[in-house]
Amino acid sequence: MKKLFLVWTLCISLFGTILQAQDSASSIGLQEYQKSTAFNGYTLFAPFFSKTVYLIDNCGSGVHQWTGNYFPAASVEMLSNGHLMRTSNTAVNGNPNFVFAGGGELIQELDWDSNVVWEFKYSDSLHRMHHDFKRLPNGHVIFPAWELKTREEAIAAGRDSTKLPDGALWSETIVEVDPANDSIVWQWHLWDHLIQDLDSTKANYGVIADHPELLDINITGGQTVTGGANWLHVNTIDYNPMMNQILFSSPFINELFIIDHSTNTAQAAGHAGGNSLLGGDFLYRWGNPQNYDHGTSADQKMFGSHAVKWIPQGLEDAGKIMFFNNGPHLDGPYSSVDIINPPIDNYSLGQYVYIPGVAYGPAAADWSYRADPPTSLFSPILSNGQRLPNGNTLICSGINGRILEIDPEGQTVWEYINPIIHTGAMAQSDTVPVVNGLNANLIFRATRYATDFAGFDGQDLSPQGPLETQDLFIADCTITRRQEFLDEWTAVYPNPASNMIHIEFPEIDRKELRIIDAMGREVLKHRIQSSSTELDVSRLTAGWYFIQVPGYVPQKLLINR
């Protein structure tokens, strides 16, 4: 586990981030829930240092979980048949040829009971799948993978020899596999779509500004200013079924790309063919035009971005692209969630507007969310945004395990802090620990599924209680904000108790008192008739309980036996 933290610490160090532990007061679990405006559904997330994937309801109660044999490699997704698809690693450094955060080995499909019904391994001395995947409408699966290129191969392709500090280069490939027979049915290789203006005696020589459809092999992404083996670190992939196109992004060079998926593998290796007639060349790119000599650093719009996804049909802003813009931005250390609307030139051909010498549009985001103050939302790695059916937006700030939902006015209507860390479930009174510079509760991504999602048909989604222990708020799920309870109790004693407890109130308001166990179950109910009340708790088993009265801060109660 220590090695796993160290791998992610390396990734954090790229951004110079220093993290602080979260406050212990109500620091985990459900933080806010506005029932009338939040989108009703179930939220899926995978704590990065846990082998279990969790599904919670809007009250923060667990309703289901999948437990595998391996840690996740990043992405998880529910399928319409109720199964879970996930990336996995057999070990922390399961492939010693490619050691970096986000690296995976397997894609697995688990049924509702966590049985592995399919898995596909893509990890060897020359390749390693990483980060993300996308299930296509025909059941095929696409995913990005690193592809090892030797120092000699890189130099022959035009890479500057001084920009190979690791002695090799990890290029990127996109692989499509058919789960019916585990065959690779389509591939795209970035190595086929390069350009360089360094050495006319090497391959791929040309004028970079004249070829925005190709990638400059001498862009310095990776771990240092001279670049590193993990040159691009593609961290997201998506598919547009209406246009038959693939979208992916690189946080290291701060750019997103769209390619044609209607090609066959041979066409994908060239510059002609497919619906677009452009083969496997870039149809569109956006975020950092200086990468193709069309601007300066002042024109950069993407900053370490994650979860670059098309907004599905039927939702507000459908067809546009949403992403979590991690930052730090040009004007400060904060994150944003942005939407752009790529200008399409010819829909039937899947071609985008490009004016020679001018950077791909748009000039600015179509929509953007920044917190108030902006620095209150800052996750330099991980994270995502998701447009919901009611027009709200779900946001995962992965570095601190925070998931929130905002309405169209930018108001937070739901918020949750992941309580699962490397040692298991935290107690509500605990502080999220920082280990090797990382909050121990980080998550890669979170996804909200509607209550009528097909994958839930016939499944038991009964609330099973909060994931954290000693939770105070899960039972009735009627809170707005945890810190906004008005009144304190006068006294609850003795505490710990064994037989009788005495409770005093500042006034008589004949409210109903309930005692809730650590799983959120009601074990005792009492109508308050006076400002001084005695309760018999002799039949309660030993353990932590919580006394709840509307309008009062819930109180912990320890029963000893």
Coordinates of C-alpha atoms in Angstrom, one line a residue:
M1 CA 0.0 0.0 0.0
K2 CA 2.9 2.3 0.8
K3 CA 4.1 1.8 -2.8
L4 CA 0.7 2.8 -4.2
F5 CA 0.8 6.0 -2.2
L6 CA 4.3 6.7 -3.6
V7 CA 3.2 6.2 -7.2
W8 CA 0.4 8.8 -6.7
T9 CA 2.8 11.1 -4.8
L10 CA 4.9 11.2 -7.9
C11 CA 2.0 12.4 -9.9
I12 CA 1.0 15.0 -7.3
S13 CA 4.6 16.3 -7.3
L14 CA 4.2 17.3 -10.9
F15 CA 1.9 20.1 -9.8
G16 CA 3.7 21.1 -6.7
T17 CA 0.7 20.5 -4.5
I18 CA 0.7 20.5 -0.7
L19 CA -2.4 19.1 0.9
Q20 CA -3.8 19.6 4.3
A21 CA -6.0 17.3 6.3
Q22 CA -9.7 18.0 6.3
D23 CA -11.4 19.3 9.4
S24 CA -12.6 16.6 11.7
A25 CA -16.0 18.2 12.4
S26 CA -18.4 16.5 10.1
S27 CA -15.5 15.9 7.7
I28 CA -16.9 12.8 6.0
G29 CA -20.1 11.4 4.7
L30 CA -23.2 13.4 3.7
Q31 CA -22.6 17.2 4.1
E32 CA -25.6 18.7 2.4
Y33 CA -28.8 17.5 0.7
Q34 CA -31.5 19.8 -0.7
K35 CA -34.2 17.3 -1.5
S36 CA -36.3 19.6 -3.6
T37 CA -33.5 20.5 -6.0
A38 CA -31.0 17.7 -6.0
F39 CA -31.3 15.0 -8.7
N40 CA -32.7 11.8 -7.2
G41 CA -30.4 8.9 -7.9
Y42 CA -27.5 6.7 -6.8
T43 CA -23.8 7.7 -6.9
L44 CA -21.1 5.3 -7.9
F45 CA -17.5 5.8 -6.8
A46 CA -14.3 3.8 -6.2
P47 CA -12.0 4.9 -3.4
F48 CA -8.6 4.7 -4.9
F49 CA -7.0 2.7 -2.0
S50 CA -9.8 0.2 -1.7
K51 CA -10.8 -3.0 -3.6
T52 CA -14.5 -2.2 -3.1
V53 CA -16.7 0.0 -5.3
Y54 CA -19.6 1.7 -3.6
L55 CA -23.1 2.8 -4.6
I56 CA -24.8 5.3 -2.3
D57 CA -28.2 7.0 -2.3
N58 CA -28.7 10.7 -1.8
C59 CA -28.8 10.3 1.9
G60 CA -25.3 9.0 1.9
S61 CA -26.4 5.5 2.7
G62 CA -24.7 2.5 1.0
V63 CA -27.1 0.5 -1.1
H64 CA -24.7 -1.8 -2.8
Q65 CA -21.0 -2.6 -3.2
W66 CA -18.8 -4.7 -5.4
T67 CA -15.6 -6.2 -4.0
G68 CA -12.9 -7.5 -6.2
N69 CA -9.5 -9.1 -5.8
Y70 CA -7.6 -6.1 -7.1
F71 CA -7.3 -2.4 -6.6
P72 CA -9.0 -0.2 -9.3
A73 CA -6.7 1.3 -11.9
A74 CA -9.0 4.3 -12.1
S75 CA -12.4 4.1 -13.9
V76 CA -15.5 2.2 -12.9
E77 CA -18.9 2.3 -14.7
M78 CA -22.2 0.6 -14.3
L79 CA -23.7 -1.3 -17.3
S80 CA -27.4 -1.5 -18.2
N81 CA -27.5 -5.2 -17.2
G82 CA -26.6 -4.3 -13.6
H83 CA -23.0 -5.3 -13.9
L84 CA -20.0 -3.2 -13.0
M85 CA -17.1 -2.6 -15.4
R86 CA -13.8 -1.6 -13.9
T87 CA -10.1 -1.2 -14.6
S88 CA -7.8 -3.2 -12.3
N89 CA -4.3 -3.9 -11.2
T90 CA -3.0 -7.3 -10.0
A91 CA -0.3 -5.5 -8.0
V92 CA 0.9 -2.0 -7.3
N93 CA 3.6 -2.2 -9.9
G94 CA 1.9 -5.0 -11.9
N95 CA 3.9 -4.0 -15.0
P96 CA 7.5 -2.8 -14.1
N97 CA 8.0 -1.5 -17.6
F98 CA 5.3 1.2 -17.1
V99 CA 5.2 2.5 -13.6
F100 CA 3.1 5.6 -13.2
A101 CA -0.2 6.6 -11.6
G102 CA -3.2 5.4 -13.6
G103 CA -1.6 2.3 -15.0
G104 CA -3.8 -0.7 -15.2
E105 CA -3.6 -4.3 -16.4
L106 CA -7.1 -5.6 -16.7
I107 CA -10.6 -4.6 -17.6
Q108 CA -13.1 -6.6 -15.6
E109 CA -16.9 -7.0 -15.7
L110 CA -18.4 -8.0 -12.4
D111 CA -22.0 -9.1 -12.0
W112 CA -24.2 -7.8 -9.2
D113 CA -22.7 -10.3 -6.7
S114 CA -19.1 -9.3 -7.6
N115 CA -18.5 -12.5 -9.7
V116 CA -16.0 -11.8 -12.5
V117 CA -17.9 -12.7 -15.7
W118 CA -15.3 -11.2 -18.1
E119 CA -11.8 -9.8 -18.0
F120 CA -9.3 -8.8 -20.6
K121 CA -5.6 -8.2 -19.9
Y122 CA -3.5 -5.8 -21.9
S123 CA -0.2 -5.5 -20.2
D124 CA 3.2 -6.7 -21.3
S125 CA 6.7 -5.5 -22.0
L126 CA 5.5 -3.2 -24.8
H127 CA 2.1 -2.1 -23.7
R128 CA 0.0 -1.2 -20.7
M129 CA -3.6 -0.1 -20.6
H130 CA -4.3 2.8 -18.3
H131 CA -6.9 5.1 -16.7
D132 CA -10.1 4.8 -18.7
F133 CA -12.4 2.8 -21.0
K134 CA -15.6 3.1 -22.9
R135 CA -18.2 0.5 -23.6
L136 CA -19.6 0.9 -27.1
P137 CA -23.2 0.3 -28.2
N138 CA -22.2 -2.9 -29.9
G139 CA -20.7 -4.3 -26.7
H140 CA -17.1 -3.7 -27.7
V141 CA -14.7 -1.9 -25.3
I142 CA -12.2 0.8 -26.2
F143 CA -9.3 1.9 -23.9
P144 CA -6.1 3.9 -24.1
A145 CA -2.7 2.1 -23.6
W146 CA 0.9 3.1 -23.3
E147 CA 3.1 1.8 -26.1
L148 CA 6.8 1.6 -25.5
K149 CA 9.2 3.2 -28.0
T150 CA 13.0 2.8 -27.5
R151 CA 15.3 5.7 -27.5
E152 CA 16.4 4.7 -31.0
E153 CA 12.9 4.6 -32.3
A154 CA 12.0 7.9 -30.8
I155 CA 15.1 9.7 -32.3
A156 CA 14.4 8.1 -35.7
A157 CA 10.9 9.5 -35.5
G158 CA 12.3 13.0 -34.9
R159 CA 12.4 13.3 -31.1
D160 CA 15.0 15.6 -29.8
S161 CA 17.6 13.4 -28.1
T162 CA 17.9 15.8 -25.2
K163 CA 14.2 15.3 -24.5
L164 CA 14.6 11.6 -23.6
P165 CA 15.7 11.7 -20.0
D166 CA 14.2 8.3 -19.3
G167 CA 15.9 6.7 -22.3
A168 CA 12.5 5.7 -23.9
L169 CA 9.2 7.2 -24.8
W170 CA 5.7 6.0 -24.0
S171 CA 3.5 6.7 -27.0
E172 CA -0.3 6.2 -26.9
T173 CA -2.5 3.7 -28.7
I174 CA -6.3 3.2 -28.6
V175 CA -7.5 -0.4 -28.6
E176 CA -10.9 -1.9 -29.3
V177 CA -11.6 -5.4 -28.1
D178 CA -14.6 -7.7 -28.7
P179 CA -15.5 -9.3 -25.4
A180 CA -17.3 -12.2 -27.2
N181 CA -13.9 -13.7 -28.2
D182 CA -11.3 -11.3 -26.6
S183 CA -10.1 -10.3 -30.0
I184 CA -8.6 -6.9 -30.8
V185 CA -10.8 -5.7 -33.7
W186 CA -9.5 -2.1 -34.2
Q187 CA -6.4 -0.1 -33.2
W188 CA -5.2 3.5 -33.6
H189 CA -1.6 4.5 -32.9
L190 CA -0.5 8.0 -32.2
W191 CA 2.9 7.0 -33.6
D192 CA 1.4 7.1 -37.1
H193 CA 0.3 10.8 -36.7
L194 CA 3.4 12.7 -35.8
I195 CA 5.3 15.7 -37.1
Q196 CA 8.6 17.4 -36.3
D197 CA 10.6 20.4 -37.5
L198 CA 13.9 19.5 -35.9
D199 CA 15.7 17.2 -38.4
S200 CA 14.9 16.9 -42.1
T201 CA 16.8 13.6 -42.2
K202 CA 14.4 12.0 -39.8
A203 CA 10.9 10.8 -40.3
N204 CA 7.8 13.1 -39.9
Y205 CA 9.7 16.3 -40.9
G206 CA 7.5 19.2 -41.9
V207 CA 6.1 22.6 -40.9
I208 CA 4.2 22.1 -37.6
A209 CA 1.8 25.0 -38.1
D210 CA 0.8 23.6 -41.5
H211 CA -0.3 20.3 -40.0
P212 CA -2.6 20.7 -37.0
E213 CA -3.9 17.2 -37.8
L214 CA -0.6 15.8 -36.5
L215 CA 1.2 15.9 -33.1
D216 CA 4.6 17.5 -32.7
I217 CA 6.8 14.8 -31.2
N218 CA 8.9 17.3 -29.4
I219 CA 6.2 18.8 -27.2
T220 CA 7.6 18.5 -23.7
G221 CA 4.9 16.8 -21.6
G222 CA 5.8 14.3 -18.9
Q223 CA 7.5 14.7 -15.6
T224 CA 10.1 17.4 -16.4
V225 CA 10.6 20.4 -18.5
T226 CA 12.6 18.2 -20.9
G227 CA 9.8 15.6 -21.0
G228 CA 9.6 12.1 -19.6
A229 CA 8.8 8.6 -20.8
N230 CA 5.2 9.1 -19.8
W231 CA 5.0 11.8 -22.4
L232 CA 1.2 12.4 -22.8
H233 CA -0.6 10.5 -20.0
V234 CA -4.0 10.2 -21.8
N235 CA -6.4 10.0 -18.9
T236 CA -9.9 9.9 -20.5
I237 CA -11.6 8.4 -23.5
D238 CA -15.1 8.8 -24.8
Y239 CA -17.2 7.8 -27.8
N240 CA -19.9 9.6 -29.9
P241 CA -22.2 7.1 -31.4
M242 CA -24.0 9.6 -33.6
M243 CA -20.7 10.7 -35.3
N244 CA -18.7 7.5 -34.8
Q245 CA -15.8 9.4 -33.3
I246 CA -13.5 9.0 -30.3
L247 CA -12.5 11.7 -27.9
F248 CA -9.4 11.6 -25.7
S249 CA -7.3 14.1 -23.8
S250 CA -3.8 14.6 -22.4
P251 CA -3.4 16.5 -19.1
F252 CA 0.4 16.8 -19.7
I253 CA 0.1 18.8 -22.9
N254 CA -3.3 20.3 -21.9
E255 CA -5.2 19.3 -25.0
L256 CA -8.2 17.2 -26.2
F257 CA -8.4 15.4 -29.5
I258 CA -11.1 13.8 -31.7
I259 CA -10.4 11.1 -34.2
D260 CA -12.5 9.1 -36.7
H261 CA -13.7 5.6 -35.5
S262 CA -15.3 4.7 -38.9
T263 CA -11.9 3.7 -40.3
N264 CA -10.5 0.2 -40.3
T265 CA -7.1 -0.3 -38.6
A266 CA -5.2 0.2 -41.9
Q267 CA -7.0 3.5 -42.6
A268 CA -6.5 4.6 -38.9
A269 CA -2.7 4.3 -39.5
G270 CA -2.9 6.6 -42.5
H271 CA -4.2 10.0 -43.5
A272 CA -7.2 9.1 -45.7
G273 CA -10.3 7.1 -45.4
G274 CA -13.3 6.8 -43.1
N275 CA -16.3 9.0 -42.9
S276 CA -14.1 12.1 -42.5
L277 CA -11.8 11.1 -45.4
L278 CA -8.9 12.0 -43.1
G279 CA -7.9 8.5 -41.9
G280 CA -6.5 8.5 -38.3
D281 CA -5.4 12.1 -38.3
F282 CA -6.9 14.5 -35.7
L283 CA -10.3 15.9 -36.8
Y284 CA -10.3 18.4 -34.0
R285 CA -8.1 19.5 -31.1
W286 CA -8.6 22.2 -28.5
G287 CA -7.1 23.5 -25.3
N288 CA -3.5 24.6 -26.1
P289 CA -2.9 25.9 -29.6
Q290 CA 0.8 26.6 -29.0
N291 CA 1.2 22.8 -29.4
Y292 CA 0.7 23.3 -33.1
D293 CA 2.3 26.7 -33.4
H294 CA -1.0 28.6 -33.4
G295 CA -0.6 30.7 -30.2
T296 CA 1.3 31.3 -27.0
S297 CA 0.9 30.3 -23.4
A298 CA -1.7 33.1 -23.0
D299 CA -4.0 31.2 -25.4
Q300 CA -4.0 28.0 -23.3
K301 CA -7.5 27.0 -22.1
M302 CA -6.9 23.5 -20.5
F303 CA -4.9 22.9 -17.4
G304 CA -4.2 19.3 -16.5
S305 CA -7.8 18.4 -17.4
H306 CA -9.6 15.1 -16.6
A307 CA -12.9 13.4 -17.7
V308 CA -13.3 15.1 -21.1
K309 CA -16.6 13.7 -22.2
W310 CA -19.4 14.4 -24.7
I311 CA -22.7 15.4 -23.0
P312 CA -25.2 12.6 -23.9
Q313 CA -28.3 13.3 -26.0
G314 CA -31.4 14.2 -24.0
L315 CA -29.4 16.4 -21.5
E316 CA -28.9 20.1 -21.4
D317 CA -26.0 21.0 -23.7
A318 CA -26.1 17.7 -25.4
G319 CA -23.4 17.2 -28.0
K320 CA -21.0 19.6 -26.3
I321 CA -17.9 18.6 -24.4
M322 CA -17.6 18.9 -20.6
F323 CA -14.4 18.5 -18.7
F324 CA -12.9 19.1 -15.2
N325 CA -10.3 21.8 -15.7
N326 CA -8.0 20.9 -12.9
G327 CA -5.7 23.9 -12.8
P328 CA -3.8 25.8 -11.6
H329 CA -5.2 28.2 -14.1
L330 CA -3.3 31.2 -15.5
D331 CA -5.0 33.4 -12.9
G332 CA -4.7 31.2 -9.8
P333 CA -4.7 27.9 -8.1
Y334 CA -8.3 26.7 -8.6
S335 CA -10.3 24.2 -10.6
S336 CA -13.3 24.7 -12.9
V337 CA -15.8 22.6 -14.8
D338 CA -16.0 23.8 -18.4
I339 CA -18.2 23.1 -21.4
I340 CA -17.1 23.8 -25.0
N341 CA -19.1 23.6 -28.2
P342 CA -16.8 22.4 -31.0
P343 CA -17.8 24.2 -34.3
I344 CA -18.8 21.5 -36.9
D345 CA -18.1 22.2 -40.6
N346 CA -19.7 19.1 -42.1
Y347 CA -21.7 16.8 -39.8
S348 CA -22.1 14.0 -42.3
L349 CA -18.3 13.9 -42.8
G350 CA -17.6 14.5 -39.2
Q351 CA -15.4 17.5 -40.0
Y352 CA -14.8 20.5 -37.8
V353 CA -14.2 24.2 -38.7
Y354 CA -10.6 25.0 -39.2
I355 CA -9.2 28.2 -40.7
P356 CA -5.5 27.9 -41.6
G357 CA -3.3 29.8 -39.3
V358 CA -6.1 30.3 -36.7
A359 CA -6.5 28.1 -33.7
Y360 CA -9.4 25.7 -33.5
G361 CA -12.5 27.3 -31.9
P362 CA -14.2 28.1 -29.8
A363 CA -12.3 31.0 -28.4
A364 CA -13.7 30.4 -24.9
A365 CA -15.8 28.0 -22.9
D366 CA -19.5 27.9 -23.6
W367 CA -20.2 27.4 -19.9
S368 CA -18.0 27.4 -16.8
Y369 CA -18.4 26.8 -13.1
R370 CA -16.0 28.3 -10.6
A371 CA -16.6 28.0 -6.9
D372 CA -16.9 31.1 -4.7
P373 CA -14.2 31.7 -3.8
P374 CA -12.5 29.9 -6.7
T375 CA -9.8 28.3 -4.5
S376 CA -12.5 26.4 -2.6
L377 CA -12.6 23.9 -5.5
F378 CA -9.1 22.8 -6.4
S379 CA -8.1 19.3 -7.3
P380 CA -4.9 19.3 -9.4
I381 CA -5.4 15.6 -10.4
L382 CA -8.3 13.2 -10.8
S383 CA -11.9 14.5 -10.8
N384 CA -14.8 14.9 -13.2
G385 CA -18.1 16.7 -14.0
Q386 CA -21.4 15.2 -15.1
R387 CA -24.4 16.9 -16.5
L388 CA -27.6 15.5 -14.8
P389 CA -31.1 15.1 -16.3
N390 CA -32.5 18.0 -14.2
G391 CA -29.9 20.4 -15.5
N392 CA -27.7 20.2 -12.4
T393 CA -24.1 19.2 -12.5
L394 CA -22.3 16.6 -10.4
I395 CA -18.7 17.4 -9.6
C396 CA -16.1 15.2 -8.2
S397 CA -13.1 16.9 -6.6
G398 CA -11.0 13.8 -6.5
I399 CA -8.0 14.9 -4.5
N400 CA -10.1 15.3 -1.3
G401 CA -12.7 12.7 -2.0
R402 CA -15.4 15.3 -2.3
I403 CA -18.5 14.9 -4.5
L404 CA -21.0 17.8 -4.9
E405 CA -24.0 18.7 -7.0
I406 CA -24.7 22.2 -8.1
D407 CA -27.8 23.7 -9.6
P408 CA -27.8 26.0 -12.7
E409 CA -27.2 29.0 -10.5
G410 CA -24.1 27.4 -9.0
Q411 CA -25.6 26.7 -5.6
T412 CA -24.5 23.4 -3.9
V413 CA -27.6 21.2 -3.4
W414 CA -25.8 18.0 -2.4
E415 CA -22.4 17.2 -1.0
Y416 CA -20.6 14.1 0.2
I417 CA -17.1 13.3 1.4
N418 CA -15.7 9.8 0.8
P419 CA -15.2 8.1 4.2
I420 CA -13.2 5.1 2.9
I421 CA -9.4 5.2 3.2
H422 CA -6.6 2.7 3.0
T423 CA -7.4 1.2 6.4
G424 CA -11.2 0.9 5.8
A425 CA -14.1 3.0 6.9
M426 CA -13.5 6.1 9.0
A427 CA -15.5 7.2 12.0
Q428 CA -17.4 10.5 11.8
S429 CA -15.1 12.0 14.4
D430 CA -11.9 11.1 12.5
T431 CA -9.8 13.4 10.5
V432 CA -9.0 12.3 6.9
P433 CA -5.3 11.5 7.1
V434 CA -2.6 12.8 4.7
V435 CA -0.1 10.1 3.7
N436 CA 2.9 11.0 1.6
G437 CA 1.2 14.2 0.5
L438 CA -2.1 12.6 -0.4
N439 CA -5.5 12.7 1.2
A440 CA -6.2 9.0 1.9
N441 CA -9.8 9.3 0.7
L442 CA -9.1 10.4 -2.9
I443 CA -11.3 9.1 -5.8
F444 CA -10.8 9.2 -9.5
R445 CA -14.4 9.9 -10.6
A446 CA -18.0 9.8 -9.4
T447 CA -21.1 9.1 -11.5
R448 CA -24.8 9.6 -10.6
Y449 CA -27.3 7.1 -12.0
A450 CA -31.1 7.9 -12.1
T451 CA -33.4 5.7 -10.0
D452 CA -34.9 4.3 -13.2
F453 CA -31.5 3.3 -14.7
A454 CA -32.0 -0.1 -16.4
G455 CA -29.2 -1.7 -14.4
F456 CA -31.2 -1.3 -11.2
D457 CA -34.2 -3.3 -12.5
G458 CA -35.0 -6.1 -10.1
Q459 CA -32.1 -5.3 -7.7
D460 CA -32.3 -4.7 -4.0
L461 CA -31.3 -1.0 -3.3
S462 CA -32.4 -0.9 0.3
P463 CA -30.4 1.6 2.4
Q464 CA -27.8 -0.3 4.4
G465 CA -26.6 2.6 6.5
P466 CA -23.7 5.1 6.1
L467 CA -20.3 3.9 4.9
E468 CA -18.6 5.7 7.8
T469 CA -19.1 4.6 11.4
Q470 CA -20.7 6.8 14.1
D471 CA -22.7 8.8 11.6
L472 CA -25.1 11.3 13.1
F473 CA -27.3 12.3 10.2
I474 CA -28.2 9.4 8.0
A475 CA -31.4 8.1 9.5
D476 CA -34.0 10.6 8.5
C477 CA -32.0 12.4 5.7
T478 CA -33.8 15.7 6.3
I479 CA -30.8 18.0 6.9
T480 CA -29.8 21.0 4.8
R481 CA -26.3 21.7 6.1
R482 CA -24.7 19.9 9.1
Q483 CA -23.4 23.1 10.6
E484 CA -26.8 24.8 10.6
F485 CA -28.5 23.1 13.5
L486 CA -29.8 25.7 15.9
D487 CA -29.8 24.4 19.4
E488 CA -27.6 22.4 21.7
W489 CA -28.8 20.0 24.4
T490 CA -28.7 21.0 28.0
A491 CA -27.5 17.6 29.2
V492 CA -27.4 13.9 28.4
Y493 CA -26.1 11.7 31.3
P494 CA -24.6 9.4 32.3
N495 CA -22.6 8.9 29.1
P496 CA -21.4 6.2 28.8
A497 CA -24.5 4.5 30.1
S498 CA -25.7 1.0 30.8
N499 CA -29.4 1.1 32.0
M500 CA -30.9 4.6 32.3
I501 CA -30.1 7.9 30.7
H502 CA -31.3 11.3 31.8
I503 CA -31.9 14.1 29.2
E504 CA -32.6 17.7 29.8
F505 CA -33.9 20.2 27.2
P506 CA -34.0 24.0 27.4
E507 CA -37.7 24.0 26.7
I508 CA -40.7 21.6 26.2
D509 CA -41.7 21.3 22.5
R510 CA -43.1 17.8 22.5
K511 CA -40.8 16.7 19.7
E512 CA -40.1 13.1 19.0
L513 CA -36.8 11.7 20.2
R514 CA -35.2 8.8 18.4
I515 CA -32.1 6.7 19.2
I516 CA -30.3 5.4 16.1
D517 CA -27.6 2.7 16.0
A518 CA -24.4 3.0 14.0
M519 CA -26.0 1.5 10.9
G520 CA -28.7 4.2 10.9
R521 CA -31.4 2.0 12.2
E522 CA -34.0 3.3 14.7
V523 CA -33.9 1.3 17.9
L524 CA -35.9 3.5 20.3
K525 CA -38.5 6.2 19.9
H526 CA -39.9 8.5 22.6
R527 CA -42.3 11.5 22.7
I528 CA -40.9 14.3 24.8
Q529 CA -43.4 15.4 27.4
S530 CA -41.2 17.5 29.8
S531 CA -37.9 19.3 29.9
S532 CA -36.5 16.4 31.8
T533 CA -36.7 12.9 30.4
E534 CA -35.5 9.5 31.5
L535 CA -35.1 6.6 29.1
D536 CA -34.5 2.9 29.8
V537 CA -31.6 1.8 27.5
S538 CA -30.9 -1.5 29.2
R539 CA -32.1 -3.6 26.2
L540 CA -29.6 -1.9 23.8
T541 CA -26.5 -3.9 23.0
A542 CA -23.1 -2.3 23.7
G543 CA -21.8 0.2 21.2
W544 CA -22.2 3.7 19.8
Y545 CA -25.7 5.2 19.3
F546 CA -27.0 8.6 18.4
I547 CA -29.9 10.6 20.0
Q548 CA -31.8 12.6 17.4
V549 CA -34.4 15.3 18.1
P550 CA -35.5 17.7 15.3
G551 CA -33.9 21.1 15.7
Y552 CA -31.1 19.9 18.0
V553 CA -27.5 18.7 17.3
P554 CA -27.5 14.9 17.5
Q555 CA -25.7 13.5 20.5
K556 CA -23.4 10.5 20.7
L557 CA -24.3 7.9 23.3
L558 CA -22.0 5.0 24.3
I559 CA -23.7 1.9 25.8
N560 CA -21.3 -0.2 28.0
R561 CA -22.1 -3.7 29.1

